[in-house]
CSV table of C-alpha atoms in Angstrom, one decimal:
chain,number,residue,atom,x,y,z
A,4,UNK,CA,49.2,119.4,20.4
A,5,UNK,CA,50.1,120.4,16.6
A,6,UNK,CA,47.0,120.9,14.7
A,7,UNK,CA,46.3,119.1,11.2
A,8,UNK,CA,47.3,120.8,8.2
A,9,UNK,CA,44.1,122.4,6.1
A,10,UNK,CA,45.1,121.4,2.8
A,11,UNK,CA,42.6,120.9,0.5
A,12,UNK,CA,41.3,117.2,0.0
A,13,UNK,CA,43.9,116.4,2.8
A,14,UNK,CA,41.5,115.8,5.9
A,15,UNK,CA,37.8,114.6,5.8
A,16,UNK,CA,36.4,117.3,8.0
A,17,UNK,CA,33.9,115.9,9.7
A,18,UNK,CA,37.2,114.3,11.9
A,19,UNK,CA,37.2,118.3,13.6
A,20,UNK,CA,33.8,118.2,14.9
A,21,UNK,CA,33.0,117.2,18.4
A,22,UNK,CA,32.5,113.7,18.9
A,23,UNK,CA,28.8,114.3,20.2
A,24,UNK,CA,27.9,116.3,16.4
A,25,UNK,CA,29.9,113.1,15.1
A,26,UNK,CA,26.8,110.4,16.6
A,27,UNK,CA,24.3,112.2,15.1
A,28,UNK,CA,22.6,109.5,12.6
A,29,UNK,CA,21.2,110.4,9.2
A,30,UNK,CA,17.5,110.3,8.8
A,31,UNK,CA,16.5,107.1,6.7
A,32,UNK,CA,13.4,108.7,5.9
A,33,UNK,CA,15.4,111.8,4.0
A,34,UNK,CA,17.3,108.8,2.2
A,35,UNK,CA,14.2,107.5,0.8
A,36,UNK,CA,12.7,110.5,-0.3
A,37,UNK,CA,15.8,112.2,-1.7
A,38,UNK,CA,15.9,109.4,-4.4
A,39,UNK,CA,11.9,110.6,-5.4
A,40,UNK,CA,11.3,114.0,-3.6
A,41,UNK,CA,11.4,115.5,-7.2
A,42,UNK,CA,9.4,113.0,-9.8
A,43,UNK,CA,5.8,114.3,-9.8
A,44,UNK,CA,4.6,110.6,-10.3
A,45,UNK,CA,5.4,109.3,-6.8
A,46,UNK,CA,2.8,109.3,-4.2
A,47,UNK,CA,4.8,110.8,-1.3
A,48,UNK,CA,3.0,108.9,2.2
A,49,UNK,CA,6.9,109.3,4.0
A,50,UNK,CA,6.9,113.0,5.7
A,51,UNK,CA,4.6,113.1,8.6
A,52,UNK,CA,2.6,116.4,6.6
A,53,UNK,CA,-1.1,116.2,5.9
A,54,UNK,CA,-1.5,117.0,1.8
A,55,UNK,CA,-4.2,120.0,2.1
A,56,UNK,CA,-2.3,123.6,2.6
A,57,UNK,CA,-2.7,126.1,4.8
A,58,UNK,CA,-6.5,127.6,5.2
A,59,UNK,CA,-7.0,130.7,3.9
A,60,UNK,CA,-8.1,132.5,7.1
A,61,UNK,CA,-4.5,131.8,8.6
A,62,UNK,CA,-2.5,133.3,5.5
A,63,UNK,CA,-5.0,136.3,5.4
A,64,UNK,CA,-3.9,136.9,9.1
A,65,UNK,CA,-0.4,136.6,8.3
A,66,UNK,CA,-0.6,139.0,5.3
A,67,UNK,CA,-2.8,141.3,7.8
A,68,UNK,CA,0.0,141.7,10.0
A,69,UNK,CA,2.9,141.8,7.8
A,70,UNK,CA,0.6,145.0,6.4
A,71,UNK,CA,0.3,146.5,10.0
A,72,UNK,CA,4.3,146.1,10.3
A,73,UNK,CA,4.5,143.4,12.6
A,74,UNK,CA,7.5,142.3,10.7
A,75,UNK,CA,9.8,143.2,13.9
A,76,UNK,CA,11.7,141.0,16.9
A,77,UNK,CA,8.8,139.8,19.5
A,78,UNK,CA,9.4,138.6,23.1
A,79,UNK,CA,11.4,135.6,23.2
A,80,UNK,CA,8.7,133.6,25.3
A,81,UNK,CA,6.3,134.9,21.9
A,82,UNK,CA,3.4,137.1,21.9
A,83,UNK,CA,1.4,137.8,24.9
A,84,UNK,CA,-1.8,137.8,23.2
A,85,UNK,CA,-0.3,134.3,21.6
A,86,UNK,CA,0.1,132.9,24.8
A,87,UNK,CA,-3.1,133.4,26.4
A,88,UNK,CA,-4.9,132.4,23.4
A,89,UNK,CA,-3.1,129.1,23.7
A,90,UNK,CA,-4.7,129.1,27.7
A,91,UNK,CA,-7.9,129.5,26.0
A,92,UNK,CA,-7.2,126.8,23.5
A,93,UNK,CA,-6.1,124.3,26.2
A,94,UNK,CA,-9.5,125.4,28.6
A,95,UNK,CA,-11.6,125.0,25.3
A,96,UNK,CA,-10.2,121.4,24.6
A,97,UNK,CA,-9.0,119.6,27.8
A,98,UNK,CA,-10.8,121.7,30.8
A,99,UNK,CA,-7.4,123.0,32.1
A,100,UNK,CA,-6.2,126.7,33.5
A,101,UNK,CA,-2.8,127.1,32.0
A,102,UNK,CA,-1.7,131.1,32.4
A,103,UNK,CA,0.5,132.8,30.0
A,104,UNK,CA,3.8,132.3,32.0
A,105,UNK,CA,3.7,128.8,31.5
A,106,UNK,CA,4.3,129.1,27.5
A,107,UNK,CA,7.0,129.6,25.4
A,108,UNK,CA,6.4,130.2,21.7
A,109,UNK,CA,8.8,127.5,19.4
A,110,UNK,CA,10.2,127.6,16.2
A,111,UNK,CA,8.1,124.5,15.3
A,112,UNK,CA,7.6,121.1,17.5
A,113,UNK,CA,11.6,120.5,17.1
A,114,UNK,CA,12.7,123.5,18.2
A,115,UNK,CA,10.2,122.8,21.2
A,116,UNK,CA,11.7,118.8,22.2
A,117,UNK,CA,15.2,120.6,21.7
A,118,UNK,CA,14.7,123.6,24.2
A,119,UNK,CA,12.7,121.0,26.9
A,120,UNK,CA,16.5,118.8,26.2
A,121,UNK,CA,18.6,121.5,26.7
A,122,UNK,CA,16.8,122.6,29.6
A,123,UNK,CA,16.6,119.3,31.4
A,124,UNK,CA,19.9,117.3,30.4
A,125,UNK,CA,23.1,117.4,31.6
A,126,UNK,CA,26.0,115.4,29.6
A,127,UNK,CA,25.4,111.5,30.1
A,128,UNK,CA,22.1,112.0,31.8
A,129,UNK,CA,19.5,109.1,30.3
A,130,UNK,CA,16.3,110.2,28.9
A,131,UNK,CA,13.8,106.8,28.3
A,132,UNK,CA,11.8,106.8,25.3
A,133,UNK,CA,9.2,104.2,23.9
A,134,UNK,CA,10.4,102.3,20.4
A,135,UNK,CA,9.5,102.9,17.5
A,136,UNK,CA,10.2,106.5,17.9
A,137,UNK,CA,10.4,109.8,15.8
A,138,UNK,CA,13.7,110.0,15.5
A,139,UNK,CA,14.6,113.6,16.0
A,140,UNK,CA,13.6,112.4,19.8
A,141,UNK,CA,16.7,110.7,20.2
A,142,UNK,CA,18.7,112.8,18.0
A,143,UNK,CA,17.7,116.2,19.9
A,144,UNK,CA,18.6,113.6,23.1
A,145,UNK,CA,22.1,113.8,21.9
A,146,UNK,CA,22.7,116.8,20.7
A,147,UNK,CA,22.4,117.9,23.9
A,148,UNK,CA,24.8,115.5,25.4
A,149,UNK,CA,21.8,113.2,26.8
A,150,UNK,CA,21.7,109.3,26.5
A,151,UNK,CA,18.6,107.7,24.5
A,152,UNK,CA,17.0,104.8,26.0
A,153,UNK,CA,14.8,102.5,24.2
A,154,UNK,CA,12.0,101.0,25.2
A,155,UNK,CA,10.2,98.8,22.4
A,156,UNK,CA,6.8,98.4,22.5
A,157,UNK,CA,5.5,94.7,22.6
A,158,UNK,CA,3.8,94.1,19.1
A,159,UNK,CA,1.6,91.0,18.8
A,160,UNK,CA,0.6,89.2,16.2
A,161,UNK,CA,-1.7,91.6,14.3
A,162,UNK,CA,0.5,94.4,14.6
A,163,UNK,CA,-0.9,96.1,17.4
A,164,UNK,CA,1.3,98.0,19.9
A,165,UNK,CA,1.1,98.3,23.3
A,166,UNK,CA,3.6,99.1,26.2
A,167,UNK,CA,3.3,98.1,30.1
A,168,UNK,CA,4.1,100.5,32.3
A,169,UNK,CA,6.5,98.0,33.9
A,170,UNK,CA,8.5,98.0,31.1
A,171,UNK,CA,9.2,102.0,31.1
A,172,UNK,CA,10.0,100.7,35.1
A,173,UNK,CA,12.3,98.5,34.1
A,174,UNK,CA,14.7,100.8,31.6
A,175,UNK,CA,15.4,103.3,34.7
A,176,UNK,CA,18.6,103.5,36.2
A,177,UNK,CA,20.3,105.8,38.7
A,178,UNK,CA,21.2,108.4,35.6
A,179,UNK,CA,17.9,108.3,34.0
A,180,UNK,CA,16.6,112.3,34.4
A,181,UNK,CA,13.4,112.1,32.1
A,182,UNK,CA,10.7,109.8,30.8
A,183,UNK,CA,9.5,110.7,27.3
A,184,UNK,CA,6.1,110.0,26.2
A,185,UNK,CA,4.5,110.5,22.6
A,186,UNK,CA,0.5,109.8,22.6
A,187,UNK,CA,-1.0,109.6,20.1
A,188,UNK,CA,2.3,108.0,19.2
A,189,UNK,CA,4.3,108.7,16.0
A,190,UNK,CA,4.6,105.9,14.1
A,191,UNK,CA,2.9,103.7,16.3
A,192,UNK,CA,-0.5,105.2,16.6
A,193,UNK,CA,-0.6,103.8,20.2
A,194,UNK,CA,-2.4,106.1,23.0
A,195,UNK,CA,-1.6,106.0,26.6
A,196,UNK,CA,-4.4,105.1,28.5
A,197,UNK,CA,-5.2,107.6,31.4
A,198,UNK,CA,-4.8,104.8,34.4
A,199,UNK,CA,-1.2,104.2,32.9
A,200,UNK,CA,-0.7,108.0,32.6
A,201,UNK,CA,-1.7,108.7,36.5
A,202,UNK,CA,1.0,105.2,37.8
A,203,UNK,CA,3.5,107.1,35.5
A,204,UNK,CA,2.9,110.6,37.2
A,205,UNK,CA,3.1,109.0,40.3
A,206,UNK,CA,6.2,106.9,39.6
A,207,UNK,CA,8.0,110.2,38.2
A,208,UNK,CA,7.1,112.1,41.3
A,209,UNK,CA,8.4,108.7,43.4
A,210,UNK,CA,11.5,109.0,41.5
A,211,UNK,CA,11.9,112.7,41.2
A,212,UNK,CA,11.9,112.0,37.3
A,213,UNK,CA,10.9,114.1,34.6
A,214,UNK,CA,7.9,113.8,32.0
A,215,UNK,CA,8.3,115.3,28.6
A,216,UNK,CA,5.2,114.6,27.0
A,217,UNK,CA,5.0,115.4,22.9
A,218,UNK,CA,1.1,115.4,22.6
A,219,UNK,CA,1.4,116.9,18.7
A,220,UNK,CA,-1.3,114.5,17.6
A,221,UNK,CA,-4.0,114.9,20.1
A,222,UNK,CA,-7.1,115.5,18.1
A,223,UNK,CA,-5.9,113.4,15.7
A,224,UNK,CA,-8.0,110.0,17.4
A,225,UNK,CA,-10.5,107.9,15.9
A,226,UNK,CA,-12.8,107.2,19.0
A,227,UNK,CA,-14.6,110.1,19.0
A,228,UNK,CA,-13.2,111.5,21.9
A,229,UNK,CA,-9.9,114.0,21.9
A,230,UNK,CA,-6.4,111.8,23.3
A,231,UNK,CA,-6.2,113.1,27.4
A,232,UNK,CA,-3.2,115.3,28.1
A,233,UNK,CA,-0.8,115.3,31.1
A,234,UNK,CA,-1.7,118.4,31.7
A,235,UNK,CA,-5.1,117.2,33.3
A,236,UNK,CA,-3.7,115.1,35.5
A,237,UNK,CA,-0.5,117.2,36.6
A,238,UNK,CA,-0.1,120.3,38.9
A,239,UNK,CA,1.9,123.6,37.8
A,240,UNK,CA,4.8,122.2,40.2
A,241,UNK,CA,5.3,119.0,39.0
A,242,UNK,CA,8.0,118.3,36.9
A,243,UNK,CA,6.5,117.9,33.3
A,244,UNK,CA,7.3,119.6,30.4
A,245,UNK,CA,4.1,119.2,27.1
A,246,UNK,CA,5.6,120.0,23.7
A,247,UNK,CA,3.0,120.5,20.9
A,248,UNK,CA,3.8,122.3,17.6
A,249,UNK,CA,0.8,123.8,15.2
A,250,UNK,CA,2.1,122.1,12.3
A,251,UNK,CA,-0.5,119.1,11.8
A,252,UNK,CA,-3.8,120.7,13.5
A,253,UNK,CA,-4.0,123.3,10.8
A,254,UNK,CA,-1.6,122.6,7.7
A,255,UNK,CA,1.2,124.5,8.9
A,256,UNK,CA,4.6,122.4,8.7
A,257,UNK,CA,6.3,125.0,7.0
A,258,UNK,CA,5.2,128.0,9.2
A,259,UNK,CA,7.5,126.6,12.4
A,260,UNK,CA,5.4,127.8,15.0
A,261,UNK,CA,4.8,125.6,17.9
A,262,UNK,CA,4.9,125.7,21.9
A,263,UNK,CA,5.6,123.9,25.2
A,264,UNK,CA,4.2,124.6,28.4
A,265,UNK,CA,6.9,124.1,32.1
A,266,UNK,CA,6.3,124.2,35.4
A,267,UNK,CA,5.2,127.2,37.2
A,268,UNK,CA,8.5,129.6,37.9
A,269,UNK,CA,10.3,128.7,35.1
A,270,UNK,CA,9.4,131.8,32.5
A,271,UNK,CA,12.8,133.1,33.1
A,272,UNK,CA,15.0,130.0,32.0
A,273,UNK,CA,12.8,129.4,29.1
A,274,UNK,CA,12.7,133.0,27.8
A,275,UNK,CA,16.7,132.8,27.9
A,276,UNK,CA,16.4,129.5,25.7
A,277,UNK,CA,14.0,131.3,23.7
A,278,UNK,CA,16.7,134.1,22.9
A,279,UNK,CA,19.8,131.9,22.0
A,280,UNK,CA,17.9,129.2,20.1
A,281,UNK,CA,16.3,131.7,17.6
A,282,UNK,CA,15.6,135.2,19.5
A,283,UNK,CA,11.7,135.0,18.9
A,284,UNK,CA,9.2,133.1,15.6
A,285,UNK,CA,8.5,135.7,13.0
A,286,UNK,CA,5.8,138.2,14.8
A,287,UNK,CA,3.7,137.8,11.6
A,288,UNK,CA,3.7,134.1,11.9
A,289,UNK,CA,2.8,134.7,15.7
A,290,UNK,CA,-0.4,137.0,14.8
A,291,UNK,CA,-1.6,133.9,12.7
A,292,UNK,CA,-1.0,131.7,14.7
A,293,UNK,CA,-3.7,133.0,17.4
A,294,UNK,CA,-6.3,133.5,14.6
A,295,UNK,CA,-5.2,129.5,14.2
A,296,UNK,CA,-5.9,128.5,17.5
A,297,UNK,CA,-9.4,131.0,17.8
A,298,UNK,CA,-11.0,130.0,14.9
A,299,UNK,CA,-9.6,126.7,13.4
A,300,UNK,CA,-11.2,124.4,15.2
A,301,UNK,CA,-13.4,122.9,12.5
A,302,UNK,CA,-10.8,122.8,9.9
A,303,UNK,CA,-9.0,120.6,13.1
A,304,UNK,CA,-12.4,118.6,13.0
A,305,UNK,CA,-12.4,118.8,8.6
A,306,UNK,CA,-8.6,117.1,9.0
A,307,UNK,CA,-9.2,114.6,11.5
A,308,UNK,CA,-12.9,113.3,9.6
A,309,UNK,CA,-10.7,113.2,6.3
A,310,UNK,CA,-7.7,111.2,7.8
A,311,UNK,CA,-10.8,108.6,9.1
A,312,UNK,CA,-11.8,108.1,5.7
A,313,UNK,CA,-8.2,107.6,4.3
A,314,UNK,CA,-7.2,104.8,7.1
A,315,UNK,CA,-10.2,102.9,6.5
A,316,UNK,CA,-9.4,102.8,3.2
A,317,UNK,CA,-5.7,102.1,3.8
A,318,UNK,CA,-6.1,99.5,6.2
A,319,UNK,CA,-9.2,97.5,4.6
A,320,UNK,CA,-6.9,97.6,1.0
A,321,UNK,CA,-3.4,97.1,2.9
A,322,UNK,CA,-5.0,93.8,5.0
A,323,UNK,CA,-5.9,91.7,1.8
A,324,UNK,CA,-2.3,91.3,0.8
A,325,UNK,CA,-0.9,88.0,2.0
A,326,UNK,CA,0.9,87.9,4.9
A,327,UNK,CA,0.6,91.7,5.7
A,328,UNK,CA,0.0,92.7,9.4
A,329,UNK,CA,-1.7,95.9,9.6
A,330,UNK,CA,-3.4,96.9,12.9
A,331,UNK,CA,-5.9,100.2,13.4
A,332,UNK,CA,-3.9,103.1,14.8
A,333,UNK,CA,-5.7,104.6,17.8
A,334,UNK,CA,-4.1,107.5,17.2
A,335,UNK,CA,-1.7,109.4,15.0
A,336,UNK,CA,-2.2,109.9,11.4
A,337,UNK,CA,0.0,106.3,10.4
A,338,UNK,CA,0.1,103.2,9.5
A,339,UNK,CA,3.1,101.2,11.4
A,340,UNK,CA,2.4,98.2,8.8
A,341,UNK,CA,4.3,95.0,8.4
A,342,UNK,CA,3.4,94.3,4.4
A,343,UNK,CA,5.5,91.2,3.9
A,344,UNK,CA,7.6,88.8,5.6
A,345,UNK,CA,10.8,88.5,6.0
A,346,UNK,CA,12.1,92.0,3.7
A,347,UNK,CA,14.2,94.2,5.8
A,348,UNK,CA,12.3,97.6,5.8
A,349,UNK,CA,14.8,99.9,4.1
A,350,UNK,CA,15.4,97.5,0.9
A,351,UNK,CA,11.5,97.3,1.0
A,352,UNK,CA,10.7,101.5,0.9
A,353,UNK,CA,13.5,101.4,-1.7
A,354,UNK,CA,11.2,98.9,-3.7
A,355,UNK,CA,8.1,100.1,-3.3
A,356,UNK,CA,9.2,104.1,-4.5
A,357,UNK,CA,10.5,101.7,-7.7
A,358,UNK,CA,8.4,99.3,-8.7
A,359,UNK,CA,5.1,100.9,-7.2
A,360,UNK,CA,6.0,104.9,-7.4
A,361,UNK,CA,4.7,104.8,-3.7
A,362,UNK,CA,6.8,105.9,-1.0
A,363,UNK,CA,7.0,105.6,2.4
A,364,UNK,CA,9.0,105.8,5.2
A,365,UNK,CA,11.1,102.3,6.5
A,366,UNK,CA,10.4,101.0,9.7
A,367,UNK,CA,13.9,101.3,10.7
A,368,UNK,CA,13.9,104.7,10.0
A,369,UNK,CA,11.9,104.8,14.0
A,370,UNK,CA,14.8,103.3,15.4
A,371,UNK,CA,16.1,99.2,15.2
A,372,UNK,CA,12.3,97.8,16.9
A,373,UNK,CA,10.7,99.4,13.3
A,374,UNK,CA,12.5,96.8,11.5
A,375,UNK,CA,9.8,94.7,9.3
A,376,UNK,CA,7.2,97.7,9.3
A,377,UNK,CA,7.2,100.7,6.8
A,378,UNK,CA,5.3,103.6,8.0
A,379,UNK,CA,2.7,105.3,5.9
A,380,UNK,CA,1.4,108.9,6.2
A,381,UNK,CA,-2.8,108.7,5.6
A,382,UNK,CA,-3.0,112.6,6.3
A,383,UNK,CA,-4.2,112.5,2.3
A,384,UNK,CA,-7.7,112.8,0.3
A,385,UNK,CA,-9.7,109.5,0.1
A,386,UNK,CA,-8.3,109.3,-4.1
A,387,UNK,CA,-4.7,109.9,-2.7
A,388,UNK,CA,-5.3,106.8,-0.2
A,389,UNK,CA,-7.3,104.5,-3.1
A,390,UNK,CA,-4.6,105.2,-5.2
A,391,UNK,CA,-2.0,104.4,-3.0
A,392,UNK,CA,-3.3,100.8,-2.0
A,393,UNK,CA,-4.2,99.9,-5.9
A,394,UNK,CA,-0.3,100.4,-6.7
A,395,UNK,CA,1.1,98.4,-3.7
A,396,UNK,CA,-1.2,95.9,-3.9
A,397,UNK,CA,0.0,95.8,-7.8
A,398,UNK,CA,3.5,95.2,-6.4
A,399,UNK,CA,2.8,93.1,-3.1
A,400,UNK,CA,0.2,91.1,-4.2
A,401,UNK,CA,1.1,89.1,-6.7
């Protein structure tokens, strides 16, 4: 077959690209804060990042190590001292062994759901994932050559989400290879409650399914009690994969550190992904990352107390305007509110960065079952959060 001419202007050149790197969607949340990611006026609630920076302690150990010279290649799986500080960080918090061999050290949370996809999907294989979703879920999903498939939660009349088990039951088909589940859900804020989480262990092991379980925002719970894990509830053979990223426990979205934890025996396949997804996380990065996890648990405990204060504020502003549907997360550190009636959610983000210099991320942005909601980030100081509601409720409520 002749190939086109490369002329300039002659060919859009997206055309050469595979058709699976073609399907990959545009964020909607990077479309609404491109148009006010640089006016200093704009209270910015639309990227899932808390507002305080990184604690000191962490950056010291960083510029400790980078002063010892660990400024070299590490171990694709990471650090060992890394990864058994993460088995001490898992027995401290949810009463499980997990031994070093069962993590891999991730550049970040993504690079975590998009090593668990490559290692689980094969081309046209169906992955089942509760809507509203993050979307780099589904995206990673295709990038890989895997199938999305949505399953909305049921919303009621307040706004509150839930999702029956039988409903997950009733989205699998003979292709479907994995069941995701995000809890504390982003945007939803729903948890998983543990009965529902033991029937969907022992469906997947019925079924010989896969569970990939993002559990990013588990401290992050207003009930006083940290969000269970699969991990408690699963053995080292069964087939479950937990993603979790340091990013949101202790301020460090831009670090890219995170981690995921595999069966038992499956070091060696991971350690290979490892190498050709980004041969290892910057050691120094790595050497902060354990003083993170050995001595940040009170700044985990500062963030959570201050995100309390900030939804109760949120929610008991947000809930006076008229018509506005805005339920307590359980979870999470969002709002999945429905303001108005009857605005499609990307005209109304577009609106509110306008008229109200607030901006937040559109419903829709979480897949076609967001539509109607906007999604607002309350990882921000209690003035942040009171500022927030006097300028949509400026807008909204008139």
């Amino acid at each position: 077959m002749d190939r086109p001419a490369c002329s300039p202007g002659a060919l859009d050149v997206s055309t050469l690209l595979s058709p699976r790197m073609r399907g990959i969607r545009a964020s909607q949340i990077g479309l609404v804060a491109d148009r006010g990611r640089d006016d200093p006026g704009v209270v910015k609630l639309w990227i899932g990042e808390g507002d305080l920076p990184t604690p000191p302690f962490i950056i010291e150990a960083a510029h400790r190590a980078m002063q010892a010279g660990h400024t070299r290649y590490a171990t694709s799986l990471g650090l060992p001292r890394l990864r058994e500080a993460l088995g001490a960080y898992h027995a401290r918090h949810w009463g499980v062994e997990i031994p070093p061999d069962r993590f891999t050290v991730t550049a970040g949370g993504m690079n975590a759901i998009m090593q668990a996809a490559q290692a689980l999907l094969e081309p046209g294989d169906e992955i089942v994932i509760p809507s509203p979703a993050w979307p780099n879920l589904a995206e990673a999903v295709r990038v890989t050559g895997g199938v999305p498939v949505s399953v909305p939660y049921r919303v009621d009349a307040q706004g509150r989400f839930s999702l029956p088990l039988a409903d997950i039951e009733a989205a699998l088909t003979p292709r479907t290879r994995v069941i995701m589940v995000n809890s504390p859900s982003n945007p939803t804020g729903w948890i998983m409650p543990p009965d529902e989480m033991v029937a969907l262990r022992d469906l997947a092991r019925a079924r010989g399914l896969w569970i990939l379980a993002d559990e990013v925002y588990a401290h992050f719970t207003y009930g006083g009690a940290i969000a269970p894990s699969f991990l408690q509830i699963c053995t080292e053979h069964d087939r479950l994969i937990v993603a979790n990223t340091f990013s949101k426990n202790w301020a460090m979205t831009g670090w890219r550190a995170g981690w995921l934890i595999y069966p038992k025996g499956l070091d060696g396949t991971f350690a290979k992904l490892g190498q050709y997804n980004t041969t290892s996380i910057p050691t120094f990065v790595q050497h902060a990352a354990v003083t993170a996890l050995d001595e940040g648990d009170g700044f985990i405990r500062t963030m959570v107390e201050r995100c309390g204060v900030a939804r109760t504020i949120l929610i008991e502003g947000l809930s006076r305007l008229p018509g506005a549907a805005v339920a307590p997360p359980d979870g999470a550190f969002y709002l999945m509110a429905r303001l108005v009636e009857d605005e499609a959610s990307l005209p109304l983000a577009f609106r509110l960065l306008e008229e109200a210099k607030v901006g937040v991320a559109p419903g829709t942005a979480f897949g076609p079952e967001g539509e109607g909601f906007v999604r607002i980030c309350y990882a921000i100081s209690p003035e942040l959060a009171q500022e927030a509601v006097r300028r949509l409720t400026a807008v909204l409520g008139r």
